CSV table of C-alpha atoms in Angstrom, one decimal:
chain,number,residue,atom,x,y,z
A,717,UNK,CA,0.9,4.0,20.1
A,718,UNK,CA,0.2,0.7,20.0
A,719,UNK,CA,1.0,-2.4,17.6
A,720,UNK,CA,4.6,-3.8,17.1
A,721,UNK,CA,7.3,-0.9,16.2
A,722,UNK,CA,5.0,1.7,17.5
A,723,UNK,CA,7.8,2.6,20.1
A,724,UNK,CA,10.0,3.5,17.6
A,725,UNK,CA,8.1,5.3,15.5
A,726,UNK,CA,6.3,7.2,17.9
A,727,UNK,CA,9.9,8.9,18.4
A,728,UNK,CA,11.0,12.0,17.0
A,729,UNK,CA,13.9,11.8,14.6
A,730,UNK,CA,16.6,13.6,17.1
A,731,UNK,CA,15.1,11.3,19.6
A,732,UNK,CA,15.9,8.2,17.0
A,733,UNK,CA,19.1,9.1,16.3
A,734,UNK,CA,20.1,9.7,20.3
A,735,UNK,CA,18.7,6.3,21.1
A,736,UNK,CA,20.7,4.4,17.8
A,737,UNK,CA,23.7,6.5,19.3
A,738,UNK,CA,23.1,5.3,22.9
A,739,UNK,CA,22.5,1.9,21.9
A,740,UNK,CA,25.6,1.8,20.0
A,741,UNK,CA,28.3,3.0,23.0
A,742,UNK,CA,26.0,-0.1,24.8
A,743,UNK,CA,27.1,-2.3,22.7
A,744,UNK,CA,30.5,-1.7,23.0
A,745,UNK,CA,31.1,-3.1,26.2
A,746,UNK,CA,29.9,-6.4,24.9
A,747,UNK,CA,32.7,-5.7,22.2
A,748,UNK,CA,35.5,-5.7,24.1
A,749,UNK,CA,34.6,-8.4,26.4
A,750,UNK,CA,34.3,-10.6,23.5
A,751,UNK,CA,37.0,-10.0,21.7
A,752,UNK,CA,39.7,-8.9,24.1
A,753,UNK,CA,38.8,-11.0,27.1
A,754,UNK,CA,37.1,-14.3,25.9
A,755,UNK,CA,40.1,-15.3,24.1
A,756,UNK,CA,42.2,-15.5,26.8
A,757,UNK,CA,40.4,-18.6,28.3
A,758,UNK,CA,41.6,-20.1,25.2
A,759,UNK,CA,45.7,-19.2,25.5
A,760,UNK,CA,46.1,-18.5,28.8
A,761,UNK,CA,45.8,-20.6,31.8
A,762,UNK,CA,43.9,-20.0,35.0
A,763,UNK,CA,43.7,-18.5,36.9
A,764,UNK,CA,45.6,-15.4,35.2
A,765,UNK,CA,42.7,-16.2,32.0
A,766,UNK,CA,40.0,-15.0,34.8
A,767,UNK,CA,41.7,-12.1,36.1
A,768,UNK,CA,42.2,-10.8,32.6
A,769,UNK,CA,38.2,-11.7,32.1
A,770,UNK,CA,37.7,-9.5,34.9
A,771,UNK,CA,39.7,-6.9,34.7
A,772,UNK,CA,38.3,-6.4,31.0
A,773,UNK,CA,34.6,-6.8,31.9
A,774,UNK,CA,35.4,-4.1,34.9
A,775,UNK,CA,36.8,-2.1,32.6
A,776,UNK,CA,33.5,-2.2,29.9
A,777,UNK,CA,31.1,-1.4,32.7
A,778,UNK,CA,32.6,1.8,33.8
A,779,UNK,CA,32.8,2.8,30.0
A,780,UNK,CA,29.2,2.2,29.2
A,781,UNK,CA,28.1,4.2,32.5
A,782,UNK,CA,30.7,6.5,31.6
A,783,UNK,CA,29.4,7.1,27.8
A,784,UNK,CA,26.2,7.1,29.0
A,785,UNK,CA,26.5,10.5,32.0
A,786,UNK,CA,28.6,12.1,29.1
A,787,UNK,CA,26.1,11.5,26.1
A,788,UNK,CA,23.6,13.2,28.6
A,789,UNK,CA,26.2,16.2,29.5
A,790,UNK,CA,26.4,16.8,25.6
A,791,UNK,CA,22.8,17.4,25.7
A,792,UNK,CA,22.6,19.6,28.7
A,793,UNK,CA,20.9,17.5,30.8
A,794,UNK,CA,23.5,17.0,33.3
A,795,UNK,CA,26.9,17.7,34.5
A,796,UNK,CA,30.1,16.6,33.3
A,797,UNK,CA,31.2,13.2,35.6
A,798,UNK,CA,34.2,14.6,36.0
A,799,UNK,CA,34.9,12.3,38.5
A,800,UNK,CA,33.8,8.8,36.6
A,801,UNK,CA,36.0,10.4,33.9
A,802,UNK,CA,39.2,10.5,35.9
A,803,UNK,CA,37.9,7.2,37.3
A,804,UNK,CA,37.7,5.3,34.4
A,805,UNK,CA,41.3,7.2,33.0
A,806,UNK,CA,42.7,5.3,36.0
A,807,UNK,CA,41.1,2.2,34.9
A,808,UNK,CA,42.3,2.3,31.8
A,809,UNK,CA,46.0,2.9,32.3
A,810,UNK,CA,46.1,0.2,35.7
A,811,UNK,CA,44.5,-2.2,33.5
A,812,UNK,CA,46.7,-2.0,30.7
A,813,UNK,CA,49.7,-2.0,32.7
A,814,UNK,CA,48.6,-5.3,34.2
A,815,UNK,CA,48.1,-7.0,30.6
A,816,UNK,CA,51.4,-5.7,29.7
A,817,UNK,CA,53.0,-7.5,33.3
A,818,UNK,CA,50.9,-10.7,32.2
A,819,UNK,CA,52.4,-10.9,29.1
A,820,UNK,CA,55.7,-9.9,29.8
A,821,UNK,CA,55.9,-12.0,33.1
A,822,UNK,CA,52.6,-14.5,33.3
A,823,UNK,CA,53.0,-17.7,32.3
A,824,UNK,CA,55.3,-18.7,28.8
A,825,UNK,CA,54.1,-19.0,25.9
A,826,UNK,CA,53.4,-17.6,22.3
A,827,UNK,CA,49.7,-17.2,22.9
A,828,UNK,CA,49.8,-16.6,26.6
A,829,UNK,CA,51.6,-13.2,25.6
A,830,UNK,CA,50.1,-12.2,22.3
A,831,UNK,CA,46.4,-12.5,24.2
A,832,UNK,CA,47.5,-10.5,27.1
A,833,UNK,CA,49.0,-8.1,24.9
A,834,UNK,CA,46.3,-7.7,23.2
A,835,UNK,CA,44.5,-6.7,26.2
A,836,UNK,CA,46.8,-4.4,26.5
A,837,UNK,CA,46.1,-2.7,22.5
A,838,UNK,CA,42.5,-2.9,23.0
A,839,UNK,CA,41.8,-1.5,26.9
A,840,UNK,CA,43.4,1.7,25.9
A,841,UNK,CA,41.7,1.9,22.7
A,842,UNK,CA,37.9,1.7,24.2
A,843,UNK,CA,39.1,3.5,27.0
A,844,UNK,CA,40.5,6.8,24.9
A,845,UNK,CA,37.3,6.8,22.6
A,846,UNK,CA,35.2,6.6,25.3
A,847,UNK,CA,37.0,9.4,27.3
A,848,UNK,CA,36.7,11.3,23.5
A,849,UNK,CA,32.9,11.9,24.1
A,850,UNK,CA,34.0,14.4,26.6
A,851,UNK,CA,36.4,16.3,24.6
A,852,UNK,CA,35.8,19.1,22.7
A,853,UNK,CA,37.9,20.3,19.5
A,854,UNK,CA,39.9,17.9,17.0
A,855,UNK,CA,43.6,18.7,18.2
A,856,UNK,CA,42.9,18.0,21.6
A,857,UNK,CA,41.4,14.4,20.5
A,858,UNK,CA,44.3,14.4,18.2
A,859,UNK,CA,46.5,14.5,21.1
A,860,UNK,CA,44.7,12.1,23.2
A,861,UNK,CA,45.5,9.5,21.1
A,862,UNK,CA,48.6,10.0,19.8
A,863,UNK,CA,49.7,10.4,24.0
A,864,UNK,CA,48.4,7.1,24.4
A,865,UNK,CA,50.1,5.7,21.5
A,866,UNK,CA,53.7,7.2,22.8
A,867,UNK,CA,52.6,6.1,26.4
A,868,UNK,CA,51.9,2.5,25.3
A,869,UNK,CA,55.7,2.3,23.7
A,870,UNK,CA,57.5,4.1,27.0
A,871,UNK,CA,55.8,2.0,28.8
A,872,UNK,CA,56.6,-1.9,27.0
A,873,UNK,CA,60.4,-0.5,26.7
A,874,UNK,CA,61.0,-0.6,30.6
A,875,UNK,CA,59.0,-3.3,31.0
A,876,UNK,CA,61.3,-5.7,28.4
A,877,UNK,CA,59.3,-5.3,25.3
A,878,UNK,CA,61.8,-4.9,22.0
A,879,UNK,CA,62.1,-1.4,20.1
A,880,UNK,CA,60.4,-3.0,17.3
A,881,UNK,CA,57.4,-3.9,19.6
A,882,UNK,CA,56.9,-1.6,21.4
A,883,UNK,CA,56.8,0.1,17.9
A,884,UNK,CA,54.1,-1.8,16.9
A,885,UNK,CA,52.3,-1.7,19.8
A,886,UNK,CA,51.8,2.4,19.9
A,887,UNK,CA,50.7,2.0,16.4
A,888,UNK,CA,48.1,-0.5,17.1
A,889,UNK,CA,47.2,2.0,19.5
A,890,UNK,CA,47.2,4.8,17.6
A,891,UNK,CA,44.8,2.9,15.0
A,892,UNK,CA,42.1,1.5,17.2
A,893,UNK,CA,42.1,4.2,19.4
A,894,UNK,CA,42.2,6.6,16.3
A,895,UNK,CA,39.0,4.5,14.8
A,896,UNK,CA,37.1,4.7,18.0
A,897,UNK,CA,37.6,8.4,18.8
A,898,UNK,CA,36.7,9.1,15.6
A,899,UNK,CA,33.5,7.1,16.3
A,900,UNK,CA,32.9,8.5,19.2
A,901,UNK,CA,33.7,12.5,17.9
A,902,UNK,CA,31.4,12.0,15.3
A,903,UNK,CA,28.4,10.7,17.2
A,904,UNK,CA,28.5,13.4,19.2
A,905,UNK,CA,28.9,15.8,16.0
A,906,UNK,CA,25.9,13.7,14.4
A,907,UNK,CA,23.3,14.2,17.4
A,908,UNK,CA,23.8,17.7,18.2
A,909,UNK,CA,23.8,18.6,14.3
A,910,UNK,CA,20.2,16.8,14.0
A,911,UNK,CA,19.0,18.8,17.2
A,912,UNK,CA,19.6,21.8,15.5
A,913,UNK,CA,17.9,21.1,12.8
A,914,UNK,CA,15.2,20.4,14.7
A,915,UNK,CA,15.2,23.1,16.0
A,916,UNK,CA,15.9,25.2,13.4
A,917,UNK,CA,12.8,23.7,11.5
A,918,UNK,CA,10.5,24.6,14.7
A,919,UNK,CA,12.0,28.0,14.5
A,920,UNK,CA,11.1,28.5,11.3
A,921,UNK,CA,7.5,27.9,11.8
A,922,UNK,CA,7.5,29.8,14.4
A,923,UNK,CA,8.3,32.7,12.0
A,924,UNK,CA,5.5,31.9,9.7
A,925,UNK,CA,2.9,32.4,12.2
A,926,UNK,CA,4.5,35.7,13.6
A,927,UNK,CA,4.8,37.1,9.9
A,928,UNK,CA,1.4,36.4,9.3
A,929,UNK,CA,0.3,37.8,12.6
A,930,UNK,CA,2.4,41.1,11.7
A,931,UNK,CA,0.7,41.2,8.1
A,932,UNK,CA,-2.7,41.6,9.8
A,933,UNK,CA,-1.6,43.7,12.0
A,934,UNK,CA,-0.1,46.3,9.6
A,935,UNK,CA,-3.4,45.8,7.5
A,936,UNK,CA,-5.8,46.3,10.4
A,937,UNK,CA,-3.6,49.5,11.5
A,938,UNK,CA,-3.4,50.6,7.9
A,939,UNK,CA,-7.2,50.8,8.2
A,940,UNK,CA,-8.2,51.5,11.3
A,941,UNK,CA,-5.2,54.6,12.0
A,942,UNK,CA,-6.1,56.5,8.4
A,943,UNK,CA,-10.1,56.0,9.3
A,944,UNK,CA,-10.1,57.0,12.8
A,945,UNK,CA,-7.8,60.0,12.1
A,946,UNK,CA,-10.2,61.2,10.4
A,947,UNK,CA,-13.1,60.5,12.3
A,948,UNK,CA,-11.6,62.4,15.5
A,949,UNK,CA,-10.5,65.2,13.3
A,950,UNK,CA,-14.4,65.5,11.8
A,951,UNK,CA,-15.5,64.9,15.5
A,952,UNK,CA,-13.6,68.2,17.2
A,953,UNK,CA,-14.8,70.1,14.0
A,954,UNK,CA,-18.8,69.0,14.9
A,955,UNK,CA,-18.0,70.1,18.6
A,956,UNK,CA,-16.6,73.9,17.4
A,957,UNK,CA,-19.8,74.1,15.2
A,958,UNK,CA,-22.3,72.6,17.7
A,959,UNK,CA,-20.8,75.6,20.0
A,960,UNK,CA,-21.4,78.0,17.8
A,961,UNK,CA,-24.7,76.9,16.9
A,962,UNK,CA,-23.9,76.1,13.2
A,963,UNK,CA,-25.8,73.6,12.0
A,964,UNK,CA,-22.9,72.2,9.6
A,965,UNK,CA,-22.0,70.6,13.0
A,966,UNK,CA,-25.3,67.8,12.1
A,967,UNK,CA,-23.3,67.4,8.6
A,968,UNK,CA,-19.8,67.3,9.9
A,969,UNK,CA,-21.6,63.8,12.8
A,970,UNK,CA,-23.5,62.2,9.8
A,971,UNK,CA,-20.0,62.2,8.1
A,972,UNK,CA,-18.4,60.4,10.8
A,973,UNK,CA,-21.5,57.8,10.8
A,974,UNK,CA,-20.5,57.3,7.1
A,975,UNK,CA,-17.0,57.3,7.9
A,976,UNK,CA,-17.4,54.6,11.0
A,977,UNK,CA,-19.7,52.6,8.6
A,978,UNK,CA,-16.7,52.8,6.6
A,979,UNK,CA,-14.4,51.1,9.0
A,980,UNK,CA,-16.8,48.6,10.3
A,981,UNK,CA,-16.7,47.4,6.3
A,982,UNK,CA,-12.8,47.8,6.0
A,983,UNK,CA,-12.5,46.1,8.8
A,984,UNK,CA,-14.9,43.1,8.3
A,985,UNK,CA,-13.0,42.6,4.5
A,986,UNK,CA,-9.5,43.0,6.6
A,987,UNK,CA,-10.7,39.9,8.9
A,988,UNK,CA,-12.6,38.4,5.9
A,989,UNK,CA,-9.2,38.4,3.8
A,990,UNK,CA,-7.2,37.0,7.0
A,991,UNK,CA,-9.7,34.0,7.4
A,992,UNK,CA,-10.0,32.8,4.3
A,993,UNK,CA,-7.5,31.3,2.1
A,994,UNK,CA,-7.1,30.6,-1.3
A,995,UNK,CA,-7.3,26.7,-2.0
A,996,UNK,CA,-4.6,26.8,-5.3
A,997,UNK,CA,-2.6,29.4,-3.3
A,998,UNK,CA,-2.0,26.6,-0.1
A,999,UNK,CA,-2.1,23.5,-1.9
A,1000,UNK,CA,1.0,25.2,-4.6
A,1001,UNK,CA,2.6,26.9,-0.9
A,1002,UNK,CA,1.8,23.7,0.9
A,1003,UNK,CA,3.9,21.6,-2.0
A,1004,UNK,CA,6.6,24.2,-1.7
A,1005,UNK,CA,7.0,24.4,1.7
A,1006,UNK,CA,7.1,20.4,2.3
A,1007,UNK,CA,9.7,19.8,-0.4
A,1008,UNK,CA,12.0,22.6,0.9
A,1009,UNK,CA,12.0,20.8,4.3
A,1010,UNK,CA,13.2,17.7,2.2
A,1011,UNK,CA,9.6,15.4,2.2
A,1012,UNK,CA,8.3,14.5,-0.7
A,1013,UNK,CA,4.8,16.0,-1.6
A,1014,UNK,CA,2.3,15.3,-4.0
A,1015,UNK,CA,-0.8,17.3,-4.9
A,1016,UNK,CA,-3.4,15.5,-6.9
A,1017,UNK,CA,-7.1,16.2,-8.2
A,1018,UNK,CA,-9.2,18.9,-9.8
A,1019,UNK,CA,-8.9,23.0,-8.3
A,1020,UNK,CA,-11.1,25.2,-10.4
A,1021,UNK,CA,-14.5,25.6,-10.4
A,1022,UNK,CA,-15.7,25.2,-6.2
A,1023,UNK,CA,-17.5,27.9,-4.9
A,1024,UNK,CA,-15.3,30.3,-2.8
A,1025,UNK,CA,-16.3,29.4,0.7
A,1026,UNK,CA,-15.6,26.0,0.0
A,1027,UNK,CA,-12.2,26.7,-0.8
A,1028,UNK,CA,-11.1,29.3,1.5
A,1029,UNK,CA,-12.4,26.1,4.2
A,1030,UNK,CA,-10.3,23.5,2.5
A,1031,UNK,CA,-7.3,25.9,1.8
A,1032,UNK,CA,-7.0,26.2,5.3
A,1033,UNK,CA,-7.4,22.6,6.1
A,1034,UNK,CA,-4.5,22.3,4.2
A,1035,UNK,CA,-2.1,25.0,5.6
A,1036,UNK,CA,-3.4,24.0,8.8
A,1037,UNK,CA,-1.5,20.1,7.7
A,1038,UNK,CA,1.4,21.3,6.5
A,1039,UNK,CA,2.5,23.3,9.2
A,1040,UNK,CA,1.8,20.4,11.8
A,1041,UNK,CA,3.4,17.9,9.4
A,1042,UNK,CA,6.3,20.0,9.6
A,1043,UNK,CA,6.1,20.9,13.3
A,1044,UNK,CA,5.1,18.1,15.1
A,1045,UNK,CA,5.3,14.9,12.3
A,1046,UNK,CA,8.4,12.9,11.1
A,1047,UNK,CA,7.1,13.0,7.8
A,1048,UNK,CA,9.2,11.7,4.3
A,1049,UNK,CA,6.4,11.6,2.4
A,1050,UNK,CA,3.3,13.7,2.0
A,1051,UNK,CA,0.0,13.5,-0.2
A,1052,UNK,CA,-2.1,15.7,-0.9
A,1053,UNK,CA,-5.2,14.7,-2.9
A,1054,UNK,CA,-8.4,16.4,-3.8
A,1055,UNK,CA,-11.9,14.6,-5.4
A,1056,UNK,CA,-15.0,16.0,-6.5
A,1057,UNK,CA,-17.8,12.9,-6.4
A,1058,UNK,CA,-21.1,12.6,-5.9
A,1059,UNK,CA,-21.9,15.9,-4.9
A,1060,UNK,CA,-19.3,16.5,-2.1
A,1061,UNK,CA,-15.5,17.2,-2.6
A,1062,UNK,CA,-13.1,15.2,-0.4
A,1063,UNK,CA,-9.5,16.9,0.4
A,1064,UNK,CA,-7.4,14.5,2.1
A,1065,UNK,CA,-4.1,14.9,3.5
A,1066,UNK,CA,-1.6,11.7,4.4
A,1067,UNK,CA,2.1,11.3,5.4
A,1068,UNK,CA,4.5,8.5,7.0
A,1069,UNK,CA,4.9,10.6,10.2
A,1070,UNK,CA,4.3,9.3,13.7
A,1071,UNK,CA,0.8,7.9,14.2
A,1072,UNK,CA,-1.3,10.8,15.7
A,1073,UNK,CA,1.0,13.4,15.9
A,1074,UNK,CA,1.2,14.6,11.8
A,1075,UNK,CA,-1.2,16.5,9.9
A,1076,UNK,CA,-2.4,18.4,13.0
A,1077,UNK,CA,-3.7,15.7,15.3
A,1078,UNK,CA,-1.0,17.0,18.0
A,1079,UNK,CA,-2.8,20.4,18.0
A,1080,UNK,CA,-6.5,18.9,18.6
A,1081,UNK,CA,-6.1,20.7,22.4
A,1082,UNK,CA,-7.0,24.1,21.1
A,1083,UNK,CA,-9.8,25.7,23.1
A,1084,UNK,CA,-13.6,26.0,20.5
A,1085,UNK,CA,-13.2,29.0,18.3
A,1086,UNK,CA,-10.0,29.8,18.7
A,1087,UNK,CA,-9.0,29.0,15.4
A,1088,UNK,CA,-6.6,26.8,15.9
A,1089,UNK,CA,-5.5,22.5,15.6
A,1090,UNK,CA,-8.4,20.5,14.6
A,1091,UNK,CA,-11.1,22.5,16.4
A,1092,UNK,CA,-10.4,25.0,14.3
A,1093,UNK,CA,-10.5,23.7,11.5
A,1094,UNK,CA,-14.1,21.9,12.2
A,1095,UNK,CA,-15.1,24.9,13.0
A,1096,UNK,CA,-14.4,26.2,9.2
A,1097,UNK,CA,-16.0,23.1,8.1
A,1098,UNK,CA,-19.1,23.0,10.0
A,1099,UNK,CA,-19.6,26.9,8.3
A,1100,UNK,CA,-19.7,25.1,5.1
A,1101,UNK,CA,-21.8,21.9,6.4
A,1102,UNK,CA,-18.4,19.9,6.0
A,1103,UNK,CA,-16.8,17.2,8.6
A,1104,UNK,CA,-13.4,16.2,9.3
A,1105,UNK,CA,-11.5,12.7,10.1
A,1106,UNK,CA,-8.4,12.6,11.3
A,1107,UNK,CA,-6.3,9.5,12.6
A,1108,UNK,CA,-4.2,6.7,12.3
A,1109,UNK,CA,-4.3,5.0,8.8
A,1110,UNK,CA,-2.4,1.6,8.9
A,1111,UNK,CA,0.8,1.0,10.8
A,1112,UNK,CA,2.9,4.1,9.2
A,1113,UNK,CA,0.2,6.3,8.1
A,1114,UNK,CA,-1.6,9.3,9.5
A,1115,UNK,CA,-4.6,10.8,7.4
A,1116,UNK,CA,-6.8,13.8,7.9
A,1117,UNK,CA,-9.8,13.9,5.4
A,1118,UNK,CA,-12.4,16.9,5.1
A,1119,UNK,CA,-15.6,16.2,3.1
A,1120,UNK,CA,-17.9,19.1,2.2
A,1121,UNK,CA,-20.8,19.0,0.4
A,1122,UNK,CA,-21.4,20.8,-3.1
A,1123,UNK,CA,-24.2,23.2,-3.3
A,1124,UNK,CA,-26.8,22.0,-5.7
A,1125,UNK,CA,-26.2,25.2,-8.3
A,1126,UNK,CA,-22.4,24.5,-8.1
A,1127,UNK,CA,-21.1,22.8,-11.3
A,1128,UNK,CA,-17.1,22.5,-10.5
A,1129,UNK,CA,-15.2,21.8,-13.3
A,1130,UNK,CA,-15.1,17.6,-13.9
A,1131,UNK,CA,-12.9,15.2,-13.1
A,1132,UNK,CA,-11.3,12.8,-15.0
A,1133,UNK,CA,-13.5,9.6,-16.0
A,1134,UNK,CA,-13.5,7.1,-13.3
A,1135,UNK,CA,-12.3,3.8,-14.3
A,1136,UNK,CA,-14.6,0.8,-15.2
A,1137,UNK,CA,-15.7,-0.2,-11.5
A,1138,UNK,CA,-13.6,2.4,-9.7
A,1139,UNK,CA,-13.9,6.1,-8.7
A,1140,UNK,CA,-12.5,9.3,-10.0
A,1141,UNK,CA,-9.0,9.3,-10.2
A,1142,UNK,CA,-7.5,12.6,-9.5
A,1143,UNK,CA,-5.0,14.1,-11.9
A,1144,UNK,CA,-1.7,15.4,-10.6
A,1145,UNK,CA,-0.7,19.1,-10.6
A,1146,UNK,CA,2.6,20.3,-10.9
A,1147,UNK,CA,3.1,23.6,-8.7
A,1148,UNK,CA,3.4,25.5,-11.9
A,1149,UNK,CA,0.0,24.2,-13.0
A,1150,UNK,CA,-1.3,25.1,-9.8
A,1151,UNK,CA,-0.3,29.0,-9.3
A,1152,UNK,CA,-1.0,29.8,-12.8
């Protein structure tokens, strides 16, 4: 996926949404450095401004590694560091405690203390959100900050802080730390909820195919059980007569010929109904299917009048698209247009998805004749003389395009007028229009 912003797109949305999310906890580091540690070269004097520099950058660096092992544990794709957990708990409270000794004890001065003490605030904030992402339930985050808070007052009592600040100093804590575990709780609550609806939308095509497999199934046994009943039944009957040298017994075979003839139809009209699809049917299920998964469709152009070959091929070009848009695209928008011209009708099927994955180019591995991805559906086409394109259309834009050609005696009904020095314009259908 080349061309700029091809990395990005080429991502699936949960995959999007984990790297915004990692990206953001990244930045945080660069957050607190800058405003919690920079300052304090401009109030406080050295070398007590480069130890709080220090301590403060330390103190980033364990929480972005930290974030980063516990975003992965929230996925399942590692274990809980426990012990870069406890690690950067230990962090948090030594380096705090320090602040609070520079600004209680370090040089004098208005500044000199208010910047140390605001070390102080924001170390325990970053470090209790960050230690959020591995906490699971509300109370239990609830408490986490609310035991800093009360630990940031006990603490600046003893160390000579007033009543009144160490007052405001717990509820500064319980603020920023409030804001980021809240940040960080709903991240986490964010990127697992996407996953699941992920997966809950492959799941779901996943049921589609295995309903459809169980309808033929029940057809094929619906026909082949009642038929071949009777064809063993009519057999034994031949045998007893053939035995006793009746020659009902020749009547009774040349049944079950007729009977097996029979079958062999059934079953041919069975298969016949399974392989070809109704082009109003999938372009009205198709428009259905792609709104209910919340992207936006549009089916456009003339239905009535192709032969029926030509549609069953093109209906199942286009249930074929929709269920890769919907499996393996990241598809907003979808259109679906049809265009009778010059003797050939055109069906072509476009979405926003990632480049080469929508509208079934993910699926182009199937083995020849198996029915299945794009070789599949060339297959269908080449039954009907018909080719198929499929591929990148611009920088955003996937499109997959079957042409077939119209059989001379086939008069489909028309198409609107084409503009002065343009071609046939195809008329939108509204999915009532369409399965009427």
């Amino acid at each position: 996926m080349g061309g700029r912003g091809g990395w990005w797109r080429g991502k699936s949305t949960p995959a999007k949404v984990e790297t915004y999310t990692r990206w953001s906890f990244h930045t945080f580091p660069f957050i607190e450095v800058a405003t919690f540690a920079l300052p304090a070269f401009g109030y406080v004097p050295a070398p007590v401004n480069w130890i709080l520099f220090l301590l403060v950058s330390a103190h980033a660096a364990v929480a972005a590694v930290t974030a980063s092992l516990t975003l992965d544990w929230t996925r399942g794709r590692r274990p809980l560091p426990v012990r870069l957990l406890w690690a950067l708990g230990t962090a948090t409270v030594v380096i705090a405690v320090v602040s609070l000794v520079v600004a209680l004890h370090g040089p004098r001065g208005a500044d000199n203390g208010a910047a140390a003490g605001t070390v102080f605030v924001g170390v325990l904030s970053f470090g209790i959100g960050t230690l959020a992402l591995a906490v699971r339930g509300t109370r239990r985050m609830v408490y986490g900050v609310l035991g800093a808070a009360v630990g940031a007052g006990a603490a600046a009592v003893p160390a000579g802080v007033s009543a009144p600040g160490a007052a405001v100093a717990a509820g500064a804590v319980v603020l920023a730390a409030g804001f980021f575990t809240f940040t960080s709780a709903f991240s986490v609550w964010l990127l697992n909820a996407v996953y699941e609806l992920d997966e809950a939308r492959e799941t779901r095509a996943r049921l589609a195919v295995a309903e459809e497999r169980l309808r033929f199934g029940r057809d094929l046994h619906d026909v082949m059980g009642r038929n071949l009943a009777v064809v063993a039944l009519k057999s034994e009957l031949a045998v007893q007569l053939a035995r006793r040298g009746r020659p009902e017994a020749v009547e009774q075979m040349v049944e079950v010929q007729r009977i097996a003839r029979e079958t062999q139809r059934e079953v041919r009209e069975v298969v016949r109904g399974y392989r070809e699809a109704d082009l109003r049917t999938e372009l009205a299920g198709a428009q259905g299917v792609l709104t209910a998964a919340g992207i936006d469709c549009e089916v456009s152009g003339p239905v009535t009048g192709l032969p029926a070959e030509i549609q069953s091929a093109l209906g199942w070009v286009v249930r074929e698209a929709t269920t890769n848009v919907l499996r393996h695209g990241d598809a907003a928008r979808c259109a679906v247009s049809l265009r009778v011209a010059e003797g050939r009708v055109t069906l072509t099927v476009e979405n926003d998805g990632a480049p080469g994955i929508g509208s079934g180019a993910g699926t182009d591995t199937a083995e020849p004749g198996r029915g299945s991805g794009l070789a599949g559906l060339r297959e269908r086409l080449r039954e009907v003389d018909g080719v198929l394109r499929a591929g990148p259309a611009g920088s955003d834009l996937f499109r997959l395009t079957a042409e077939v050609p119209l059989p001379p005696d086939s008069v489909p009904e028309q198409a609107p007028a084409p503009e002065p020095g343009g071609s046939p314009r195809p008329v939108p259908h509204p999915v009532s229009e369409v399965t009427s």
